[in-house]
XYZ file of C-alpha atoms in Angstrom:
758
model
C 156.022 99.879 119.566
C 153.704 96.889 118.639
C 155.343 95.646 122.537
C 154.687 98.611 124.125
C 150.732 98.371 123.984
C 150.795 94.290 124.427
C 152.537 94.672 127.979
C 150.467 97.625 128.977
C 147.101 95.116 127.546
C 148.875 92.903 130.328
C 149.594 95.141 132.852
C 144.975 95.782 131.778
C 144.291 92.720 132.751
C 145.980 92.141 135.593
C 144.587 95.192 137.094
C 140.994 94.140 136.173
C 141.375 90.592 137.465
C 142.756 91.858 140.227
C 139.701 94.739 141.121
C 137.207 91.180 140.152
C 135.796 92.133 136.926
C 132.409 91.031 137.244
C 130.258 91.305 133.624
C 127.062 93.001 132.782
C 125.546 89.920 131.047
C 123.168 88.204 133.119
C 124.716 85.031 134.176
C 128.252 85.921 132.943
C 131.118 85.013 135.021
C 133.739 85.971 133.218
C 136.675 87.308 134.509
C 138.534 88.074 131.245
C 138.115 91.874 130.263
C 135.526 93.201 127.210
C 137.532 94.196 124.379
C 136.790 96.334 121.958
C 136.797 96.061 117.949
C 139.253 98.502 117.928
C 141.418 96.592 120.989
C 140.948 92.854 119.234
C 142.600 94.507 115.701
C 144.977 95.686 117.284
C 146.103 92.850 119.881
C 144.953 89.728 117.653
C 145.949 86.643 119.707
C 144.502 84.106 121.713
C 140.972 84.386 123.217
C 138.832 86.637 124.328
C 135.341 88.317 124.767
C 134.401 91.561 121.853
C 131.679 93.964 122.351
C 130.628 95.497 119.363
C 128.026 96.711 117.108
C 127.139 93.957 113.871
C 128.260 96.222 110.705
C 128.262 94.658 107.561
C 128.799 91.018 106.274
C 132.163 89.088 105.373
C 132.724 88.973 101.118
C 136.397 88.726 100.944
C 139.748 91.023 101.903
C 138.320 93.970 103.645
C 135.066 93.769 101.223
C 131.545 93.700 103.326
C 128.136 93.886 102.401
C 126.344 96.232 104.499
C 122.321 96.068 103.591
C 120.188 92.973 102.562
C 120.061 90.122 101.164
C 122.782 88.413 103.238
C 124.533 85.659 101.589
C 125.406 83.169 104.098
C 125.207 83.004 107.874
C 128.876 81.698 108.291
C 130.175 85.111 109.061
C 129.468 88.877 110.848
C 131.283 91.925 111.100
C 132.396 93.971 113.774
C 132.907 97.464 114.515
C 132.914 100.390 117.624
C 130.398 102.433 115.647
C 127.215 100.761 114.420
C 127.836 103.218 110.969
C 131.287 102.253 110.747
C 132.466 101.484 106.851
C 136.143 102.091 107.541
C 136.971 98.181 106.822
C 140.324 98.153 108.900
C 138.608 98.892 112.029
C 135.781 96.517 111.620
C 136.432 92.740 112.502
C 135.350 89.852 110.616
C 134.006 86.784 112.886
C 132.860 83.759 112.401
C 130.231 81.831 112.860
C 129.593 78.532 114.275
C 127.132 75.949 113.934
C 125.400 76.307 116.819
C 125.085 80.026 116.588
C 123.118 80.463 112.754
C 120.223 80.310 113.879
C 119.891 83.378 115.683
C 123.052 85.152 114.419
C 123.588 84.163 110.363
C 122.940 87.363 109.410
C 121.217 85.677 105.878
C 118.275 84.529 108.835
C 118.265 87.029 110.797
C 118.943 90.368 108.692
C 117.409 92.062 110.757
C 119.771 92.319 113.662
C 122.088 94.953 111.313
C 122.625 97.561 113.664
C 122.731 94.827 117.480
C 125.244 95.164 120.598
C 127.043 91.677 120.384
C 129.575 90.254 122.424
C 131.012 87.047 120.978
C 133.606 84.812 122.730
C 136.349 83.338 120.266
C 140.306 82.522 118.638
C 142.142 86.183 117.779
C 143.441 85.209 114.530
C 143.404 86.096 110.552
C 140.399 85.223 109.355
C 140.159 86.168 105.160
C 143.285 87.554 106.095
C 142.904 90.228 108.591
C 142.321 90.569 111.975
C 139.726 88.540 112.779
C 137.475 85.976 115.609
C 137.342 82.651 114.859
C 135.547 79.618 116.653
C 133.479 81.336 118.706
C 132.215 79.366 122.002
C 129.940 81.398 123.336
C 127.747 85.117 121.442
C 125.035 86.887 122.748
C 123.265 89.826 122.346
C 124.113 93.164 124.507
C 121.722 94.389 127.546
C 120.622 97.312 125.035
C 120.362 96.020 121.588
C 116.936 94.585 122.138
C 118.652 90.924 120.950
C 117.869 87.904 123.782
C 120.834 88.932 126.247
C 122.694 85.421 126.491
C 119.134 84.170 128.164
C 120.017 80.124 126.803
C 117.141 79.943 124.169
C 113.554 77.942 124.855
C 113.510 74.080 123.569
C 112.467 73.456 120.034
C 108.334 73.195 120.063
C 107.454 69.531 119.506
C 104.503 67.850 117.803
C 103.442 70.528 115.804
C 101.835 70.303 112.285
C 102.345 72.609 109.156
C 99.324 73.519 109.360
C 100.192 74.486 113.141
C 102.943 76.469 112.071
C 101.409 77.576 108.512
C 98.506 79.942 110.676
C 96.070 81.606 109.259
C 97.445 84.762 108.951
C 100.668 85.823 105.974
C 103.238 85.466 108.825
C 103.040 81.404 110.752
C 102.270 81.906 114.913
C 105.412 80.308 115.300
C 107.799 83.267 113.529
C 111.374 82.927 115.405
C 110.590 79.928 117.390
C 112.707 76.069 117.098
C 111.009 72.899 116.079
C 110.954 69.649 116.489
C 109.669 66.971 114.528
C 107.594 68.116 111.735
C 107.013 65.636 108.921
C 105.825 66.035 105.889
C 106.042 64.706 101.975
C 108.542 66.030 99.927
C 106.009 67.332 96.800
C 108.748 70.098 94.797
C 113.041 70.251 94.885
C 113.711 73.625 95.000
C 117.600 73.874 93.484
C 120.284 71.699 95.757
C 119.429 74.043 99.280
C 115.413 73.956 99.376
C 111.901 71.323 99.080
C 108.913 71.623 99.771
C 106.689 69.532 101.957
C 103.020 68.861 102.869
C 100.458 66.922 105.350
C 99.648 63.655 103.123
C 96.073 64.955 104.790
C 94.110 68.532 104.832
C 92.907 68.607 108.694
C 89.530 70.197 107.073
C 89.910 73.979 107.124
C 90.945 75.572 104.501
C 92.317 78.352 105.554
C 96.107 77.095 106.644
C 98.271 75.806 104.033
C 99.139 71.915 104.640
C 102.475 72.557 103.044
C 105.568 74.582 104.124
C 109.000 75.312 102.153
C 112.078 73.843 103.605
C 115.467 75.686 103.506
C 118.622 72.453 104.342
C 121.165 72.276 101.894
C 122.962 69.636 100.652
C 119.627 68.070 101.890
C 119.935 64.880 99.049
C 116.052 63.865 99.050
C 113.541 63.082 95.854
C 109.945 64.338 95.571
C 108.067 61.395 97.827
C 110.073 61.161 100.530
C 108.700 61.094 103.572
C 110.826 63.141 105.829
C 110.902 64.847 109.749
C 112.850 68.275 109.870
C 113.724 70.658 112.671
C 115.020 74.142 112.672
C 113.869 77.824 113.093
C 111.166 78.990 111.409
C 111.594 82.150 109.585
C 109.408 84.694 107.028
C 111.284 85.023 104.301
C 111.683 87.198 101.221
C 112.738 84.127 98.289
C 113.494 85.458 95.605
C 112.030 89.173 93.971
C 112.450 92.440 95.398
C 113.564 92.348 98.585
C 112.282 93.056 101.928
C 114.795 96.215 102.604
C 112.063 97.432 99.516
C 109.127 96.382 101.111
C 106.961 95.571 98.612
C 107.392 91.935 99.012
C 104.926 89.101 101.067
C 107.320 86.852 102.864
C 106.325 83.083 102.741
C 106.697 80.655 105.957
C 109.689 78.503 106.049
C 111.706 76.209 108.790
C 115.335 76.743 108.276
C 117.049 73.785 108.831
C 118.793 72.278 111.205
C 117.966 68.691 111.097
C 116.442 66.475 108.127
C 116.253 62.833 108.643
C 113.995 60.368 105.167
C 112.243 58.363 106.797
C 110.709 56.665 103.686
C 110.656 57.059 99.701
C 108.040 56.647 96.951
C 105.573 58.296 99.339
C 101.892 58.618 97.393
C 101.672 62.685 96.410
C 99.161 64.518 97.793
C 96.609 65.055 95.927
C 96.336 68.432 94.395
C 93.635 71.500 95.090
C 92.115 72.387 91.916
C 91.745 76.155 90.995
C 87.728 76.562 90.242
C 86.646 73.213 91.165
C 87.971 71.933 94.922
C 88.637 75.614 95.855
C 86.677 79.259 93.876
C 89.780 81.965 94.018
C 87.866 85.090 94.998
C 87.471 87.894 91.462
C 86.851 90.936 92.498
C 89.191 91.733 95.937
C 92.805 91.445 95.991
C 92.949 93.648 99.508
C 90.381 95.717 101.020
C 91.105 95.715 105.136
C 94.469 96.240 105.377
C 94.984 92.739 106.043
C 93.183 92.873 109.005
C 91.396 90.280 108.887
C 92.729 87.223 107.412
C 89.640 86.246 104.643
C 90.618 83.677 101.769
C 86.724 83.900 100.800
C 87.116 87.296 99.575
C 90.574 88.940 99.826
C 92.315 87.335 96.809
C 95.779 87.816 98.700
C 94.763 85.631 101.466
C 93.428 82.996 99.109
C 97.007 82.100 97.905
C 98.238 82.457 101.432
C 96.104 80.302 102.675
C 97.805 77.549 99.697
C 101.115 78.891 100.123
C 103.541 75.496 99.479
C 100.904 73.455 98.297
C 99.948 71.457 95.681
C 97.326 72.613 93.396
C 96.056 71.881 89.965
C 94.296 74.005 87.219
C 91.897 72.526 84.758
C 92.579 73.177 81.043
C 93.806 76.966 82.227
C 93.526 79.351 79.304
C 96.274 81.819 78.748
C 95.846 85.347 79.198
C 99.137 87.045 77.977
C 102.206 86.181 76.191
C 104.834 84.558 78.308
C 107.689 86.644 80.206
C 109.703 85.284 82.169
C 109.124 82.243 82.403
C 105.786 82.992 83.398
C 102.635 81.676 81.416
C 99.097 83.396 82.618
C 96.636 81.840 83.690
C 92.731 81.977 84.349
C 90.672 78.754 85.752
C 87.521 79.650 84.549
C 85.984 83.013 83.269
C 83.481 85.058 86.230
C 80.549 86.596 85.103
C 80.431 89.708 84.140
C 83.416 90.439 83.792
C 85.281 91.330 80.522
C 87.369 89.651 78.158
C 89.330 90.512 74.788
C 87.270 89.006 71.910
C 90.744 87.399 71.814
C 90.863 85.530 75.982
C 92.518 88.303 77.252
C 91.105 89.025 80.831
C 90.757 93.591 80.705
C 91.266 95.341 83.140
C 88.948 97.743 84.326
C 88.171 100.148 87.031
C 86.104 97.472 89.005
C 88.849 95.215 88.749
C 92.004 94.166 89.741
C 91.095 90.423 88.298
C 92.902 88.364 91.230
C 91.849 85.635 90.059
C 94.511 85.996 87.862
C 97.032 82.218 88.119
C 100.518 82.027 87.332
C 102.626 79.747 85.646
C 106.478 79.376 85.787
C 107.636 77.197 83.438
C 110.247 78.722 81.500
C 111.327 81.241 79.632
C 111.612 78.370 76.026
C 108.347 78.328 76.514
C 105.884 79.925 73.956
C 102.702 80.752 74.612
C 99.778 83.777 73.503
C 96.326 85.578 74.466
C 93.514 82.610 73.809
C 96.483 80.060 74.265
C 94.311 76.762 76.286
C 96.682 74.016 78.205
C 94.392 70.679 77.200
C 94.164 69.217 80.453
C 95.383 69.287 84.506
C 98.469 71.618 84.936
C 99.497 71.081 88.451
C 102.353 72.340 91.094
C 102.813 73.861 94.092
C 102.015 77.442 94.825
C 104.949 79.505 95.725
C 106.001 83.496 95.954
C 107.868 85.627 93.847
C 108.486 89.637 92.068
C 105.172 90.507 93.584
C 103.047 87.940 92.590
C 102.488 84.169 93.963
C 103.447 81.460 91.145
C 102.774 77.639 90.571
C 105.894 76.112 90.232
C 104.468 73.057 87.045
C 105.468 70.374 87.679
C 107.370 70.033 84.419
C 107.102 66.211 83.727
C 103.477 66.368 83.397
C 103.045 69.420 81.926
C 99.280 68.848 79.420
C 100.420 70.333 76.057
C 99.112 73.681 74.612
C 96.894 74.169 72.872
C 97.287 77.337 70.202
C 93.994 79.971 69.416
C 94.770 80.201 65.498
C 95.877 83.119 64.901
C 93.774 86.058 63.082
C 96.132 89.153 61.924
C 94.344 92.635 62.980
C 93.674 95.169 60.686
C 93.097 98.593 61.382
C 88.534 99.154 60.776
C 89.136 102.461 59.350
C 89.155 102.620 56.188
C 91.777 105.193 53.997
C 89.639 107.893 52.718
C 91.071 110.998 50.639
C 89.469 113.917 52.261
C 90.137 111.640 55.872
C 93.038 112.629 57.857
C 94.470 109.798 60.222
C 96.863 109.336 62.653
C 97.800 107.041 65.244
C 99.484 106.816 67.800
C 103.254 103.882 68.310
C 105.359 102.631 70.623
C 107.987 101.413 69.310
C 110.264 99.832 72.075
C 113.544 101.287 72.383
C 113.789 101.991 68.979
C 117.183 103.235 67.112
C 119.268 103.149 64.502
C 120.943 99.529 65.773
C 118.161 97.766 66.182
C 118.121 94.478 64.762
C 116.586 94.145 60.959
C 113.579 91.683 61.705
C 112.261 94.028 64.609
C 112.723 96.242 62.006
C 110.776 95.136 59.424
C 107.980 93.893 61.483
C 107.333 97.910 62.671
C 107.525 98.624 58.976
C 104.842 95.751 57.888
C 102.822 96.873 60.566
C 103.044 100.514 59.678
C 102.072 99.954 56.156
C 99.372 97.069 56.308
C 98.012 96.751 59.878
C 97.973 100.393 60.117
C 97.828 101.539 56.142
C 100.021 104.167 56.131
C 98.403 106.695 58.568
C 99.257 110.340 57.349
C 101.012 111.505 61.128
C 102.377 108.765 63.292
C 103.153 109.699 66.686
C 106.016 107.843 68.101
C 107.316 107.563 71.554
C 110.578 105.513 72.104
C 112.176 106.585 69.647
C 116.031 107.166 70.327
C 119.344 108.120 69.587
C 121.048 106.659 66.452
C 123.538 104.779 68.680
C 121.111 103.636 70.821
C 121.677 102.350 74.259
C 125.970 103.267 74.239
C 127.376 106.534 75.969
C 128.516 108.528 73.410
C 127.409 111.908 74.816
C 124.958 112.556 71.573
C 121.557 112.444 71.931
C 121.008 112.926 67.104
C 118.021 110.433 65.759
C 118.347 111.020 62.262
C 119.891 107.659 61.905
C 117.035 105.776 63.780
C 114.407 108.005 61.753
C 115.705 107.134 58.559
C 116.372 103.043 59.317
C 112.721 103.007 59.621
C 111.694 106.068 56.733
C 113.665 104.077 54.419
C 112.017 100.632 55.511
C 108.849 101.559 54.891
C 109.199 102.598 51.242
C 111.044 99.241 50.531
C 108.182 97.904 51.827
C 106.439 99.807 49.093
C 105.009 102.276 51.618
C 104.479 106.162 51.284
C 108.040 108.391 51.919
C 107.524 109.359 55.470
C 108.958 112.295 56.343
C 109.891 113.226 60.281
C 110.003 115.786 62.504
C 112.086 115.695 66.392
C 113.484 118.099 69.242
C 116.376 116.047 70.390
C 116.336 115.848 73.896
C 119.575 117.350 76.272
C 121.718 114.060 76.786
C 120.602 111.837 78.998
C 117.892 114.176 80.726
C 114.374 112.270 79.772
C 114.735 109.281 81.306
C 114.929 105.910 80.220
C 118.009 102.967 79.084
C 120.945 105.019 80.299
C 122.349 105.893 76.341
C 119.748 106.032 74.927
C 117.948 109.411 74.826
C 114.387 107.967 73.899
C 112.236 110.620 72.581
C 108.514 111.135 71.060
C 108.185 112.805 67.405
C 106.859 111.819 64.196
C 106.055 110.777 61.241
C 104.448 112.231 58.580
C 103.263 111.719 54.871
C 104.320 114.940 53.137
C 102.001 113.702 50.334
C 98.909 114.069 51.603
C 99.901 116.800 55.813
C 102.054 119.460 55.707
C 104.596 120.744 59.089
C 103.505 124.652 59.093
C 106.745 126.971 58.590
C 108.028 128.003 61.795
C 111.285 128.129 63.009
C 112.424 124.542 64.688
C 111.872 124.976 68.993
C 115.356 123.566 70.947
C 115.768 121.227 73.632
C 114.558 124.308 76.305
C 112.537 126.064 74.794
C 108.774 126.554 75.817
C 106.658 127.325 72.848
C 103.334 128.859 72.509
C 99.263 129.720 70.759
C 99.959 132.831 69.283
C 97.813 134.268 66.282
C 96.435 131.340 65.619
C 99.427 128.766 65.526
C 102.259 127.160 67.193
C 105.182 129.784 67.532
C 107.660 127.056 67.509
C 107.249 123.913 65.488
C 107.726 121.506 66.207
C 108.282 122.169 69.962
C 108.234 121.704 73.668
C 105.972 122.063 76.222
C 107.686 123.736 79.168
C 110.516 121.527 78.898
C 112.510 122.868 82.000
C 109.545 122.911 84.449
C 110.459 120.709 87.585
C 107.680 118.735 86.720
C 109.513 116.934 83.383
C 113.214 115.872 85.904
C 114.032 112.714 83.923
C 111.205 112.662 81.458
C 109.673 113.209 77.965
C 108.810 116.197 77.463
C 105.737 117.579 75.057
C 106.054 117.560 71.930
C 104.064 120.019 69.523
C 103.417 119.811 66.224
C 101.252 121.612 63.856
C 99.989 120.219 59.874
C 98.275 121.599 57.750
C 95.439 118.345 56.015
C 93.263 119.896 52.977
C 93.349 123.851 53.787
C 92.078 123.001 57.816
C 95.409 123.022 60.315
C 95.525 120.517 63.332
C 97.418 120.741 66.439
C 99.035 117.376 67.187
C 101.173 117.135 71.113
C 102.851 113.592 71.062
C 103.488 112.160 74.923
C 104.605 109.602 76.932
C 104.141 110.314 80.500
C 106.282 108.953 83.819
C 106.326 105.050 83.722
C 104.510 103.591 86.897
C 108.000 102.830 88.415
C 107.749 102.552 91.879
C 104.291 101.593 92.835
C 104.439 98.901 95.313
C 102.455 96.000 93.856
C 99.112 94.301 93.213
C 100.284 91.623 95.489
C 102.562 93.054 97.424
C 102.691 93.630 101.337
C 101.794 97.179 101.047
C 97.759 97.211 101.198
C 96.223 99.005 99.254
C 99.481 99.876 96.277
C 100.956 102.882 96.574
C 101.295 104.892 93.544
C 103.942 107.166 93.521
C 103.443 107.890 90.336
C 100.886 109.182 89.458
C 100.903 112.246 91.437
C 103.793 113.045 88.942
C 101.325 112.564 85.398
C 98.188 114.015 87.470
C 101.439 117.184 86.918
C 101.248 116.508 83.818
C 97.763 116.112 82.610
C 96.904 119.613 84.494
C 99.865 121.074 82.188
C 99.319 119.827 78.951
C 95.072 120.262 79.829
C 95.792 124.038 80.585
C 97.864 124.357 77.759
C 95.434 123.341 75.426
C 93.048 125.809 77.345
C 94.922 128.710 76.170
C 95.093 127.065 72.647
C 91.022 127.430 72.719
C 90.877 130.874 74.554
C 91.821 132.414 71.262
C 90.416 130.187 69.130
C 87.775 127.531 69.569
C 87.494 126.153 66.998
C 91.194 125.096 67.072
C 92.123 121.417 66.319
C 93.656 119.354 69.337
C 95.322 115.710 68.815
C 96.564 114.047 72.389
C 98.059 111.077 71.441
C 100.637 109.123 72.969
C 101.420 106.229 75.465
C 100.636 108.526 78.818
C 100.863 104.790 81.543
C 97.811 105.211 82.695
C 94.390 103.569 82.484
C 91.177 105.213 81.571
C 89.355 105.648 84.244
C 92.297 106.817 86.360
C 92.810 110.395 87.633
C 95.386 111.909 85.401
C 93.453 111.037 82.180
C 90.503 112.810 83.940
C 92.868 115.573 84.193
C 94.410 115.859 80.933
C 90.374 115.313 79.363
C 89.016 118.024 81.896
C 86.199 119.516 80.022
C 89.401 120.290 76.919
C 88.909 116.587 75.176
C 87.620 113.258 74.273
C 89.381 110.621 74.665
C 88.275 108.484 71.907
C 89.711 105.036 73.482
C 85.795 105.112 75.361
C 84.526 105.523 72.072
C 84.927 101.524 71.224
C 83.783 98.237 73.362
C 85.209 97.872 75.909
C 85.667 94.494 75.112
C 88.250 96.136 72.783
C 90.097 98.977 74.687
C 93.915 97.173 75.949
C 96.960 98.109 74.465
C 99.277 96.140 76.452
C 99.301 93.869 79.050
C 101.308 93.344 82.112
C 100.992 90.551 84.525
C 97.846 88.879 82.484
C 95.210 92.165 82.768
C 95.135 93.190 79.198
C 95.128 97.329 79.664
C 95.243 101.180 78.015
C 98.252 102.836 77.970
C 98.443 104.842 75.207
C 95.532 106.856 73.989
C 94.225 109.477 72.171
C 92.351 112.675 72.629
C 90.758 115.129 70.602
C 89.326 118.965 71.158
C 85.440 117.586 71.944
C 84.176 119.623 68.763
C 85.665 117.124 66.228
C 84.602 114.406 68.798
C 81.550 112.894 66.659
C 83.361 113.312 63.395
C 86.067 111.564 64.916
C 86.515 107.117 64.497
C 89.001 105.699 66.512
C 90.610 101.729 66.303
C 93.231 99.598 68.658
C 95.160 97.722 66.365
C 95.972 94.509 69.170
C 99.010 93.066 66.779
C 102.086 93.612 69.430
C 100.187 93.173 73.153
C 99.056 89.413 73.707
C 102.396 88.098 71.329
C 105.306 87.217 72.060
C 108.943 87.526 69.505
C 108.126 84.329 68.473
C 104.210 84.893 67.345
C 105.891 88.296 65.280
C 105.399 91.088 67.740
C 106.581 94.487 66.709
C 106.729 96.091 70.383
C 105.657 94.991 73.159
C 102.586 98.338 72.604
C 99.756 98.102 70.612
C 99.142 100.998 68.214
C 96.191 103.613 68.848
C 94.645 105.449 65.582
C 91.755 107.476 65.378
C 90.385 109.648 60.982
C 88.558 113.529 61.825
C 86.750 114.082 59.118
C 87.651 117.971 59.903
C 85.116 119.497 57.377
C 82.417 118.698 59.591
C 83.569 119.342 63.136
C 81.406 122.752 63.042
C 79.630 123.093 65.893
C 76.448 121.349 65.584
C 72.872 122.401 66.478
C 72.573 119.065 68.171
C 74.483 116.106 68.871
C 73.704 112.525 69.760
C 76.583 111.593 72.210
C 75.736 113.030 75.303
C 76.843 112.513 78.094
C 74.034 114.998 79.114
C 72.417 118.098 76.727
C 72.436 122.424 77.213
C 70.579 124.492 75.652
C 71.000 128.271 74.393
C 68.763 130.750 76.051
C 66.494 130.156 73.109
C 66.036 126.344 74.837
C 67.662 125.109 71.886
C 69.516 121.973 72.644
C 73.841 122.311 71.873
C 74.098 118.189 72.529
C 77.581 117.033 74.847
C 78.164 119.617 77.209
C 81.963 119.430 76.508
C 80.816 119.802 72.707
C 79.454 123.336 73.977
C 81.626 124.668 76.205
C 84.149 124.521 73.364
C 82.683 126.099 70.725
C 81.775 128.776 72.867
C 78.363 128.358 73.787
C 78.468 130.893 77.503
C 76.257 129.051 79.152
C 76.596 125.615 78.881
C 77.193 123.436 81.722
């Protein structure tokens, strides 16, 4: 059969030659036939020209990577169908050096799916039929490529600031440049480096530095060089172009690097906060419409891309994570700072002045520490933020802030109920003993043994092991045993185990919310315990299930923790506590990403969950306007956000908002101190309740003794003083009864059943 095909192929070739075949590509005069990919696979010898679609990057024998990012520029793979995935129908194609700038998939991931024509040697490549040593490569007329026209000559005489331009994309993107000079300021491994002009051009809107990709460059800091190559916009290290989240950096894919001299003085560092003042209010307010480094933080750092900068004695505003230390150069009037030295995320500002020093993962730093001198480095971008790649050899000493242990200000009182919310970060019976001891110690000493603790992120007994069981009895008991061993109360626990792997979190971990409670102080009211799929209700003055899940089969809770309601009795008073762990912010685009303003896809789900909870609470009040309700947990949003407003909505008061602004944080994300953990109470309990946030974790690393990544939140309630008052000093607006008497806070008046409250 093979001989017959070869004879038929030879005959076809002869016929085409006799017909005077002419290529449809401009400038092509070859009389050779154009082979399909299948023909090239079946007749894999000699030389030939193959036409097909670029479908993949070849990574091994019959192994292909069909999606960016791609590992290198050395090969591509062709098929007759642009959606082909069958390895037997794919032809791996080697890319010669002269064609890599235009056809290398690492440098040009957007050419996947384009039709090309390649002339070369038909022979085995990656041990399967392939094409090697191409002598010609061109795009087809209908491919969107350059269709075989010769590449334009390289642009010469450009300075780096010309290539960078005033904007987030180079005006010379995808063009070849030649003779670009600079001084090497930072080596990024053996395959890349940063170079910078010795002097600035006087235009603060254009960067004087650029990233250069060149394998085995052999350069050192201080070398002056001349570079030829292709200008690209490329996501160096992060969440990739295909996710449409991260900004690209301007780079030159070098075809030639010539060292001119060594030992040159480096350009002076631009000192942030002195030479240039970063915007402190706005990241972007025009969707990249106007490049304005003076107003937009995202434009400010772009104008310094790749350049040497310095920060004089920066203050640390969050713990080191992933090798990054968040800092600020200076405090700004009107901003909110914590007493410990952090900067608070507010409705008004996301704090674009934050800087990230990329040092190493072993570096130990906490909120409030300060570097004792000038920190220098070059500006890069990775994983959704601009970073300073610091000069390790000149990094000044870190002066540590005094460690002051935070203890709750709420004093234990016999007749007052204390309730806490505590995210204990993926805790299970398999958690190491040191963390278990720290959590137990914090509950006893920092929180002073609350009567009820709503726990968040309790995992099943074997943690992230795929055992098929979601039971967490041993996890609770491990913590309870350690609390009693340290002299604390003998807590009881309750929860409802989720269906296996149905509540999100780490696979196999089955995180859930649950409760510890001190049976010497409070009692869990008698009612049947609910199952994972049963919905609790409030009837005849109490919960129908105790504990019970709120509407657990509602589609809104898919792959999300279900709210858990439990009813307790304290000193003859009943209180319904609802523990929560709302869906995370995963899927939202970053503050410093390529989509502006950031898209908060996850928020819509939290709003719907909040509305559902508010309706459940409203149902309780419809039967008993003076019912005592506490809603707590990791709500994964801020006190001023739409989900929290939807949760309050006339039924509840968020006790976080009763605290001074500088104390409102339970979590630190990329240097922003922020509230994710909340406690809300019935409006009629607000005046008889006091809140506290105990900052023992979010500012610190494990080296400092943190027990979790969240700080616990507490509230103390005097249930005996919760009766509806005639007048309240807690006034966001007072209302009056029909006789003109002031009834106090409008929320409280409604909850107390005053029909004319407005």
